[in-house]
Short mmCIF file of C-alpha atoms and ligand atoms in Angstrom, two decimals:
data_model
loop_
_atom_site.label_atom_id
_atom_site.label_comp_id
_atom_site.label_asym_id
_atom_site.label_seq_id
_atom_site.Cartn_x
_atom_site.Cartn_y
_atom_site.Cartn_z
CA UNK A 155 0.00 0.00 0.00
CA UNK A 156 1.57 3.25 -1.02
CA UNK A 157 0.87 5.40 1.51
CA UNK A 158 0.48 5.24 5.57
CA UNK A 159 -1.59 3.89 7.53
CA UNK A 160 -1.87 3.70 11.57
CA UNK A 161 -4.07 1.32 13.60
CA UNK A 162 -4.10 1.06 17.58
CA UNK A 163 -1.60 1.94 19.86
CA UNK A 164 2.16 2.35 19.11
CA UNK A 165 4.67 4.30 20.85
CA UNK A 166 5.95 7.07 19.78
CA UNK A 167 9.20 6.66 18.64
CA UNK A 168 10.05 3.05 16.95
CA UNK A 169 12.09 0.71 18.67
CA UNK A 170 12.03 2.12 21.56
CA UNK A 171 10.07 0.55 25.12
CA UNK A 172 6.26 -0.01 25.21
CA UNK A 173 5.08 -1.58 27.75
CA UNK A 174 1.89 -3.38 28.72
CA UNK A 175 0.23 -2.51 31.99
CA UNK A 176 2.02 -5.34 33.86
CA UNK A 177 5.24 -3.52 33.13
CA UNK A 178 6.34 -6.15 30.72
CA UNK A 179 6.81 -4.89 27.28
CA UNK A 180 4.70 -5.75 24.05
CA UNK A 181 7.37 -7.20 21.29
CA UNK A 182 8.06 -5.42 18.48
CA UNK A 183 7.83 -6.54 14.73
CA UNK A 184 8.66 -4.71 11.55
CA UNK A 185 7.03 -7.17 8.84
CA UNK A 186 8.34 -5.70 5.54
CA UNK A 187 9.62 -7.46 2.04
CA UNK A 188 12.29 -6.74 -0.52
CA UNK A 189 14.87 -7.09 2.61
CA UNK A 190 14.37 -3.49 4.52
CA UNK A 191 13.78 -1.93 0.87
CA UNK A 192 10.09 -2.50 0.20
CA UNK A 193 6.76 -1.41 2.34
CA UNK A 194 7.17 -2.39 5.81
CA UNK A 195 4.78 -2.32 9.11
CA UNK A 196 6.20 -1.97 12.59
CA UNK A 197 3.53 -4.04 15.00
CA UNK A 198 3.77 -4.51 18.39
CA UNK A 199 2.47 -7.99 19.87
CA UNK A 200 0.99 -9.29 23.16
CA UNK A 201 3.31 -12.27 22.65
CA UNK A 202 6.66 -12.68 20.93
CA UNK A 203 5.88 -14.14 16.71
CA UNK A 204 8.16 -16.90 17.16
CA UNK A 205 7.35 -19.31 19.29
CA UNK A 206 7.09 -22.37 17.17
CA UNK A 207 5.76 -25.51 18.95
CA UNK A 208 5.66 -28.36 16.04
CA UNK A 209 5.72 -28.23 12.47
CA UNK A 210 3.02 -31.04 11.80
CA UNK A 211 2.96 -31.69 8.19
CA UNK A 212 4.71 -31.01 5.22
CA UNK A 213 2.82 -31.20 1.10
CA UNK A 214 2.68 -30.10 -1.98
CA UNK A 215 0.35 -27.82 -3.25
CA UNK A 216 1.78 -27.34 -7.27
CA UNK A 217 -0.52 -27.48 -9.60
CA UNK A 218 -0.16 -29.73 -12.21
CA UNK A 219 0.79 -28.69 -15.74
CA UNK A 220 -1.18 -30.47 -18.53
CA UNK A 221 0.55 -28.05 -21.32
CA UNK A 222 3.83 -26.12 -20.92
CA UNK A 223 3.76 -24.51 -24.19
CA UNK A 224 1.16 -24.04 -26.48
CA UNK A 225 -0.49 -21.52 -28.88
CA UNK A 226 -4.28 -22.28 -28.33
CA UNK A 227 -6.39 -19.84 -27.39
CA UNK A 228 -8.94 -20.79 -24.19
CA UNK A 229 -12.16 -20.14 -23.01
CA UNK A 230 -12.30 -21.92 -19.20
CA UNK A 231 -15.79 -21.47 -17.69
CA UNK A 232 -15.00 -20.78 -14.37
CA UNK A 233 -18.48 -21.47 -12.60
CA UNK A 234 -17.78 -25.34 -13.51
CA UNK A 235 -15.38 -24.68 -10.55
CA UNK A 236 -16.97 -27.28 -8.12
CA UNK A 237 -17.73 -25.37 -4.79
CA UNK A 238 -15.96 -27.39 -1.80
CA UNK A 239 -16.13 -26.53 1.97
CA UNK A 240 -12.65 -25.61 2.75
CA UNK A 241 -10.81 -22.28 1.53
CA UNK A 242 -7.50 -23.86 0.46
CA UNK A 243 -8.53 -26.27 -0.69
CA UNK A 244 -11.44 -24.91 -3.05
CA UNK A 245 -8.42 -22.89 -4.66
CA UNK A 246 -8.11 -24.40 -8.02
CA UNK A 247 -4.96 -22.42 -10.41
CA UNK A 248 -5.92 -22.95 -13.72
CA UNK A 249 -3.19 -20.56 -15.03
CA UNK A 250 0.56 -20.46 -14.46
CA UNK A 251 4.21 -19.22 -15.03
CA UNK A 252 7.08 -18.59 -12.52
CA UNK A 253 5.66 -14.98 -12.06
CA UNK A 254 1.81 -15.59 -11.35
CA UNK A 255 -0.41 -17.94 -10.76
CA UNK A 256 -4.65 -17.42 -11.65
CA UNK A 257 -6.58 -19.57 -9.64
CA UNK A 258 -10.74 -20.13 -9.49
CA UNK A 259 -12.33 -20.62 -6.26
CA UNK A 260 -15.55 -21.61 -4.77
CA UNK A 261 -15.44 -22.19 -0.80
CA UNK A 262 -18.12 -22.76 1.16
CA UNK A 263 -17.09 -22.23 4.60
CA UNK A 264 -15.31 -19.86 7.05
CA UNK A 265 -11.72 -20.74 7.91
CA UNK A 266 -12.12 -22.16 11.14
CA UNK A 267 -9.59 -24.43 12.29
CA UNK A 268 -6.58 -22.72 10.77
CA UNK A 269 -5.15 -19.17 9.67
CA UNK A 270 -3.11 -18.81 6.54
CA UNK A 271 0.15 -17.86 5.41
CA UNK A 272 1.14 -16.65 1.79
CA UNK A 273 5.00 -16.49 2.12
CA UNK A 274 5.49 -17.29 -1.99
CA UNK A 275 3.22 -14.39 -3.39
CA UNK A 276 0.48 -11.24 -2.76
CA UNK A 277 -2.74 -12.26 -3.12
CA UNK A 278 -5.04 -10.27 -4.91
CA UNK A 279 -8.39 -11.39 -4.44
CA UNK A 280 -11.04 -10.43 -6.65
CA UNK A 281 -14.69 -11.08 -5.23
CA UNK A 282 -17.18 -12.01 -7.92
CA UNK A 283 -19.85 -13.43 -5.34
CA UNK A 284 -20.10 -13.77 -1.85
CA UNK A 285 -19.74 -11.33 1.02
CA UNK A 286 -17.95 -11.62 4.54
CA UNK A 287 -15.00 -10.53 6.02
CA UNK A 288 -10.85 -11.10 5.27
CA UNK A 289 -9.33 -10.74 8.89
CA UNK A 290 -5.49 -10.58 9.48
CA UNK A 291 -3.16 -10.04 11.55
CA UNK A 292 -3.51 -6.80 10.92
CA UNK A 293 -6.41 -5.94 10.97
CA UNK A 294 -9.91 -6.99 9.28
CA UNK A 295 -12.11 -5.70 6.15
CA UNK A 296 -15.46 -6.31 5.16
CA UNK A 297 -15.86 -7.57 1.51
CA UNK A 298 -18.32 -7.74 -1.21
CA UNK A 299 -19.27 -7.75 -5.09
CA UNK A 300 -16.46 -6.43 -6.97
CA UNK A 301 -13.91 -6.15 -4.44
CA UNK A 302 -10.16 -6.47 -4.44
CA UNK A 303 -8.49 -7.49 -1.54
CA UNK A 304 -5.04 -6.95 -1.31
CA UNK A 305 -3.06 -8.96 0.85
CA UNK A 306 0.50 -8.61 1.14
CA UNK A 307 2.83 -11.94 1.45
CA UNK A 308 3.48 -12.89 4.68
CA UNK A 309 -0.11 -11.51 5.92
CA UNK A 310 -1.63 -14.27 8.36
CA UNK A 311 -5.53 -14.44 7.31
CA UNK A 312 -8.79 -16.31 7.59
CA UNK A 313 -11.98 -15.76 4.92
CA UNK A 314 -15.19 -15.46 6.99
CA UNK A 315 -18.10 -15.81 4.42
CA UNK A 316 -21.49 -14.94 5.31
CA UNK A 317 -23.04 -17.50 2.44
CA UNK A 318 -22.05 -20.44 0.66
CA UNK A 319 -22.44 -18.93 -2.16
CA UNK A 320 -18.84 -17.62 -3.09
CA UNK A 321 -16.97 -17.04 -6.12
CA UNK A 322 -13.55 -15.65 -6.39
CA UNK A 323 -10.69 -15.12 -8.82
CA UNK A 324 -7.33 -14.88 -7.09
CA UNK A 325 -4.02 -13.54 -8.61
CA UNK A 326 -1.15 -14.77 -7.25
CA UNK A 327 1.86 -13.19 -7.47
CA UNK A 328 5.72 -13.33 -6.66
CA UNK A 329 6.47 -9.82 -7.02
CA UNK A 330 4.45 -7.04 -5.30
CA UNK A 331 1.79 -5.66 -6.45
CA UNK A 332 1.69 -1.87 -6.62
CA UNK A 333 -0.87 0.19 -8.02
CA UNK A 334 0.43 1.78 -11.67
CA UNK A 335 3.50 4.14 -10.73
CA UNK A 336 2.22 6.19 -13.69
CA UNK A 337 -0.27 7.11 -11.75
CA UNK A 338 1.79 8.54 -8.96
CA UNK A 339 4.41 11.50 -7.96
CA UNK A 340 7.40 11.11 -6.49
CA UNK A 341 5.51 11.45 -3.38
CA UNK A 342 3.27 8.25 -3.94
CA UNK A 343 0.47 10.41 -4.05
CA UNK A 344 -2.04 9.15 -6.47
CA UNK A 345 -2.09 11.97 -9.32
CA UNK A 346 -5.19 13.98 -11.28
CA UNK A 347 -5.50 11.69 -14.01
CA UNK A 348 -5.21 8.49 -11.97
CA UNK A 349 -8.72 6.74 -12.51
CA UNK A 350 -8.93 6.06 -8.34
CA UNK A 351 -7.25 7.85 -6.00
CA UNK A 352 -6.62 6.96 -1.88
CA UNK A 353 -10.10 8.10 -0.98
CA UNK A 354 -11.23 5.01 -3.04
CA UNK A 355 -8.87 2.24 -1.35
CA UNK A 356 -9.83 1.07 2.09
CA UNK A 357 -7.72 0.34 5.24
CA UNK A 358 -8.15 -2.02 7.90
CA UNK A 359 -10.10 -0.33 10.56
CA UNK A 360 -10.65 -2.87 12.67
CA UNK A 361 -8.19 -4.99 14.92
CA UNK A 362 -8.60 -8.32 16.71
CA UNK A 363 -6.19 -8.44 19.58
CA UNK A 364 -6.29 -12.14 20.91
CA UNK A 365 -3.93 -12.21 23.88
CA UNK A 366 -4.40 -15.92 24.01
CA UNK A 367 -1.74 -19.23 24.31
CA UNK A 368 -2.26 -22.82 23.31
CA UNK A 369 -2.01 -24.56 19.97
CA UNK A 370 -2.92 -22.27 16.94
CA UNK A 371 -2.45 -23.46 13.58
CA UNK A 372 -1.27 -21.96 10.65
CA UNK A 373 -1.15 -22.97 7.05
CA UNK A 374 2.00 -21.47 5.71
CA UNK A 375 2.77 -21.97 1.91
CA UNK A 376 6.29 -21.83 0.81
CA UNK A 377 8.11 -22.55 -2.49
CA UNK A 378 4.21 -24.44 -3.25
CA UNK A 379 4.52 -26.57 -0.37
CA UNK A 380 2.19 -26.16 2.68
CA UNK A 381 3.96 -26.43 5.82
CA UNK A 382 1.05 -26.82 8.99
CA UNK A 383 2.65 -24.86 11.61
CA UNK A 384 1.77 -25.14 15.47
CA UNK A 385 2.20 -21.75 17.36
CA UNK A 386 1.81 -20.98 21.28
CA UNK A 387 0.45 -17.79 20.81
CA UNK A 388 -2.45 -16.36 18.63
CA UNK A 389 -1.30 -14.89 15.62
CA UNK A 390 -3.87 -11.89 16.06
CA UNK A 391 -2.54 -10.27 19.13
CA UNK A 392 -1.33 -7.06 17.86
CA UNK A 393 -2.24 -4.17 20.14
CA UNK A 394 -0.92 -1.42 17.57
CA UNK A 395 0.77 -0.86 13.95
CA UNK A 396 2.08 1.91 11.61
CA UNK A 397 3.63 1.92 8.31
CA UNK A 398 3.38 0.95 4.91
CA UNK A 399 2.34 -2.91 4.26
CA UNK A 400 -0.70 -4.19 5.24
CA UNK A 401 -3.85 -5.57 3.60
CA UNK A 402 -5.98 -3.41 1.95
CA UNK A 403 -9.38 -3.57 -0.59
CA UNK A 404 -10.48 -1.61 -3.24
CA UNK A 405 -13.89 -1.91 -5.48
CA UNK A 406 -14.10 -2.18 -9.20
CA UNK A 407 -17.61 0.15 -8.69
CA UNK A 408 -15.26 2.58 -7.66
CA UNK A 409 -12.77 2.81 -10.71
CA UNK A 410 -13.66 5.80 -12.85
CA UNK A 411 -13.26 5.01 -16.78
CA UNK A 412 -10.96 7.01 -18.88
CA UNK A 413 -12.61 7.24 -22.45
CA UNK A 414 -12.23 9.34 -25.37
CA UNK A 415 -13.19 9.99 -29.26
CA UNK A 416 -11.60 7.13 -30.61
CA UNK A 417 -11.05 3.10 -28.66
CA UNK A 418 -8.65 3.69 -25.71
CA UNK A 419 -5.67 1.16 -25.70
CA UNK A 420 -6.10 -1.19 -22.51
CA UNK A 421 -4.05 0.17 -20.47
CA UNK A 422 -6.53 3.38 -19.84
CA UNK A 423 -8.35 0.37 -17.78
CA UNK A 424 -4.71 -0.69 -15.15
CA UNK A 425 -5.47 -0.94 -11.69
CA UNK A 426 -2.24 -2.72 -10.37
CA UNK A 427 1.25 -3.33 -12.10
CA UNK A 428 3.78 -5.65 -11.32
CA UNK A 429 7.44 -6.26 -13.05
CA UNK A 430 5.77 -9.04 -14.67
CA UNK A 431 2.27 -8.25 -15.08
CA UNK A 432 -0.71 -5.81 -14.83
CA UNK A 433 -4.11 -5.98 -13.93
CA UNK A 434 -7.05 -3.75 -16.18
CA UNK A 435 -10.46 -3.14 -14.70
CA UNK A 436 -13.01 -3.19 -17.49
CA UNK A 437 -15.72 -1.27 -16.20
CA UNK A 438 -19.55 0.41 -17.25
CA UNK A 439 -18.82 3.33 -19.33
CA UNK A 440 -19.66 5.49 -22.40
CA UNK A 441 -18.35 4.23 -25.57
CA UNK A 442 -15.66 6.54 -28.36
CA UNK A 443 -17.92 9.40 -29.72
CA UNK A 444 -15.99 10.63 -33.10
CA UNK A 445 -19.02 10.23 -35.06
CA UNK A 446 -17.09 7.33 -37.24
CA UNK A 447 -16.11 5.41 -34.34
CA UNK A 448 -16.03 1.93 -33.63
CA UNK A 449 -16.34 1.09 -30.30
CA UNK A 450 -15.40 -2.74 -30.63
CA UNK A 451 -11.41 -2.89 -30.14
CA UNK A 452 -9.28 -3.78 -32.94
CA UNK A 453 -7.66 -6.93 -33.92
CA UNK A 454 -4.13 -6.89 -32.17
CA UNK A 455 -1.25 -8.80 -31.88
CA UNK A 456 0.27 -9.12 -28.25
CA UNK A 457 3.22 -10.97 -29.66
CA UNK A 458 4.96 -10.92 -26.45
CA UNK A 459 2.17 -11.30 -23.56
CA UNK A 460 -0.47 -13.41 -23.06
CA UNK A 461 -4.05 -12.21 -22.21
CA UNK A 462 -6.59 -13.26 -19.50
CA UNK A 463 -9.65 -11.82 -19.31
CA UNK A 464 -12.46 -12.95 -16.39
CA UNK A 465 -15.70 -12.03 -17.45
CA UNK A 466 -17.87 -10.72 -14.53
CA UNK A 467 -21.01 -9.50 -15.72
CA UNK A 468 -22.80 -7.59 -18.44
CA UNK A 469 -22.36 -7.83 -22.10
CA UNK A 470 -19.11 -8.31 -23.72
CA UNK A 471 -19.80 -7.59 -26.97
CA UNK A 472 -16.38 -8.09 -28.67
CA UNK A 473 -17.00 -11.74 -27.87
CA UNK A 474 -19.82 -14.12 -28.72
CA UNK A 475 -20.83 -16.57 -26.36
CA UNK A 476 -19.38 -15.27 -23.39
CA UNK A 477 -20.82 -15.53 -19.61
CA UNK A 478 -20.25 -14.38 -16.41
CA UNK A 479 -17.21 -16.10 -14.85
CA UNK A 480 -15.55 -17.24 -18.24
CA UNK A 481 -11.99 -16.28 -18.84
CA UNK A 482 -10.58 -16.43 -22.15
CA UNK A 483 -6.81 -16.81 -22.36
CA UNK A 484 -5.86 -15.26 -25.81
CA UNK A 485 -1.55 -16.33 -25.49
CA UNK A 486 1.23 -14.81 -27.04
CA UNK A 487 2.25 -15.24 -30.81
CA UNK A 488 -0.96 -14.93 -32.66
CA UNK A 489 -3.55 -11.79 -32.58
CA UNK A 490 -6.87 -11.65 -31.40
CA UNK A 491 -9.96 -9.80 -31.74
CA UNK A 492 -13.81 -9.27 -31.94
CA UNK A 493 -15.58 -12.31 -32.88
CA UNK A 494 -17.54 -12.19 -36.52
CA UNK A 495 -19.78 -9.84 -36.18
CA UNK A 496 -19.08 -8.29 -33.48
CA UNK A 497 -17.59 -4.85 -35.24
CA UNK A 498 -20.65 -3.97 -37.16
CA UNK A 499 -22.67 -4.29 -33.75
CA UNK A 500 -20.82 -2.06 -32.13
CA UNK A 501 -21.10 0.68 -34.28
CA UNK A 502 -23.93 3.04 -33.01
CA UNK A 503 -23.80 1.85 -29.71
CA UNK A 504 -22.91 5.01 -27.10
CA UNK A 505 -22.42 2.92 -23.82
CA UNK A 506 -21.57 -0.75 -22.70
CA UNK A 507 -22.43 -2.10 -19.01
CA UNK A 508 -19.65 -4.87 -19.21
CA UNK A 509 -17.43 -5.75 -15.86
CA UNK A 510 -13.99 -7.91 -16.39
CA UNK A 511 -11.15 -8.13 -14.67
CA UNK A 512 -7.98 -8.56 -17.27
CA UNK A 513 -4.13 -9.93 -16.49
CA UNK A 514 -2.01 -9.64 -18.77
CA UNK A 515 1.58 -11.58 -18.14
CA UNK A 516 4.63 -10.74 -19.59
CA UNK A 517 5.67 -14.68 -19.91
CA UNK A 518 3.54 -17.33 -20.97
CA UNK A 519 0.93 -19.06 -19.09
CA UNK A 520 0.85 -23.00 -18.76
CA UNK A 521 -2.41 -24.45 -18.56
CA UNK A 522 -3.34 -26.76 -15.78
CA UNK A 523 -5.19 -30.07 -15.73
CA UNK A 524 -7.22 -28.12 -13.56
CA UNK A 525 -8.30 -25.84 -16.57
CA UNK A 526 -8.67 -28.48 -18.88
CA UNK A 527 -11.59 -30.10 -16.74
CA UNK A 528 -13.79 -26.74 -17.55
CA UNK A 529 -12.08 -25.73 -21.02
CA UNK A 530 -13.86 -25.07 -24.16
CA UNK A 531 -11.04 -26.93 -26.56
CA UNK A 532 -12.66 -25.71 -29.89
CA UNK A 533 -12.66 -21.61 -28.79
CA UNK A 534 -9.82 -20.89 -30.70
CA UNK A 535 -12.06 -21.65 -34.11
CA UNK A 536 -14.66 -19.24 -32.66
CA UNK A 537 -13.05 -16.74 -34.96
CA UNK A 538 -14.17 -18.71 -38.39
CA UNK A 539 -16.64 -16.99 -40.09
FE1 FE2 B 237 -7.04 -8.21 -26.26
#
């Protein structure tokens, strides 16, 4: 999160005593990442963050590939995703390359029994159904329709959903996500013609402090291996935090369209950038309005990345036969465009109601066996006239 943020008590000066009311002092935590380079958080704890009692269980959670390299353009329809009760394991990556994994998810149920540890990757976690509430370490927010959460590796977490009824697409990713640097001054302050700015991006407002000891388990991935990890303290028992890196959400309602005479290039939609990646926000909006416009996008050739798009609701009407929680992977090497038709349609129209959530990766994506259950095989001849 570029900017700070400040939640409970702290001292005030870092690193210096804070003591609890007993006298004895709270222990002190700066959680940060690129070494002491990147965003960091200084927390203070009821209970020392170390205190390891067993490491229970060691496995692998890799997806498997079922095609390295390929030129075949996808359609996966992601609501094939069978729901399952428990968080993890309802995570299915359909999508992946050493940079990012994109992963489909139904769950059920609440994490109760466990909190979870991301130590490979941030999570960005976009929420096409459900409602509830992400709670951390660091503090909790409430989630709905067309939220992205944000959460930081490292970030211990639990998913409380109020339904069953959940659907999410989840980016994983090894390098932090920022929001588009573009966008910002050499402040980090989010400029004019950013299409959000901070007012739009919520904090964590609200902080569990557990001062509690026993057995608490947490999931921690690492190097795609989940390692179950017994602590003696509860991992929510911070009192107090300030800095840069903690979990954060921001809604897709709330991203304000840039649009012009003439189509606007994709990246007019970026919400988040990576070194190997970026993530567009394809939002309601009026369409180009030069009187010889077309508003359906070109044919173009992204000979060097390879496009995901997760289709989230309204019309798409560069593609036929499209629904809510497809994605269409459209790889690297060969262009892509509107379907037959689709060009002529547009023409006239003056506004389009369609919601998607696009990745683009600078490497190639391997498909999963996982994607292959809920793949369309023949949607790369869906261009034939
Ligand atoms: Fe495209």
């Amino acid at each position: 999160m570029p900017f700070y943020h400040k939640l409970g008590n702290i001292p005030p000066k870092r690193h210096t005593q804070f003591r609890k009311p007993d006298g004895s002092l709270y222990a002190e935590q700066l959680f940060g990442t690129i070494g002491f380079d990147g965003m960091s958080t200084n927390s203070y704890h009821e209970h020392r963050p170390t205190q390891v009692k067993a490491i229970k269980k060691q496995y692998s959670v890799a997806p498997k590939i079922a095609k390295k390299n390929h030129i075949q353009s996808y359609r996966l329809k992601g609501f094939q995703v069978k729901p399952e009760n428990d968080y993890l394991e309802s995570r299915k990556t359909v999508l992946i390359n050493s940079d990012c994994s994109i992963i489909l998810a139904a769950p059920k149920q609440s994490t109760k029994d466990y909190f979870y540890k991301n130590t490979d990757a941030d999570e960005l976690i976009f929420v096409h159904k459900g409602t509830g509430k992400l709670r951390t370490h660091l503090g909790n927010l409430d989630f709905k329709y067309g939220d992205y959460l944000l959460v930081p590796r490292g970030v211990i977490y639990k998913m409380d959903f109020d339904t069953e009824d959940n659907r999410l697409f989840i980016v994983e990713s090894k390098r932090p996500i920022y929001t588009p640097k573009r966008y910002r001054n050499w402040f980090g302050q989010l400029l004019e013609h950013s299409p959000f700015c901070e007012r739009d991006l919520r904090q964590p407002q609200e902080l569990e402090t557990h001062n509690q000891k026993g057995d608490f388990l947490i999931k921690v991935k690492k190097q795609d291996d989940i390692f179950e990890m017994v602590y003696a303290t509860h991992p929510f028992d911070v009192v107090g935090y300030d800095g840069y890196n903690y979990p954060y959400a921001f809604s897709i309602h709330d991203f304000e369209p840039i649009t012009g005479r003439i189509h606007q290039p994709p990246p007019v939609h970026q919400t988040f950038e990576t070194d190997a990646f970026v993530v567009c926000s394809f939002v309601p909006r009026l369409y180009d309005y030069h009187p010889d416009s077309i508003p359906a996008p070109y044919n173009h050739s992204n000979i060097d990345s390879d496009e995901v798009l997760y289709y989230v609701d309204g019309d798409f009407m560069s593609r036929n036969d499209i629904d809510a929680g497809h994605i269409s992977l459209h790889p690297a090497g060969i262009p892509h465009g509107p379907h037959p038709g689709a060009t002529e349609r547009s023409i006239g129209k003056v506004k389009t109601n369609e919601l998607a959530v696009m990745v683009d990766t600078f490497k190639p994506l391997m498909v999963t066996e996982e994607a292959l259950k809920i793949a369309d095989e023949d949607y790369f001849k869906s261009w034939l006239e």
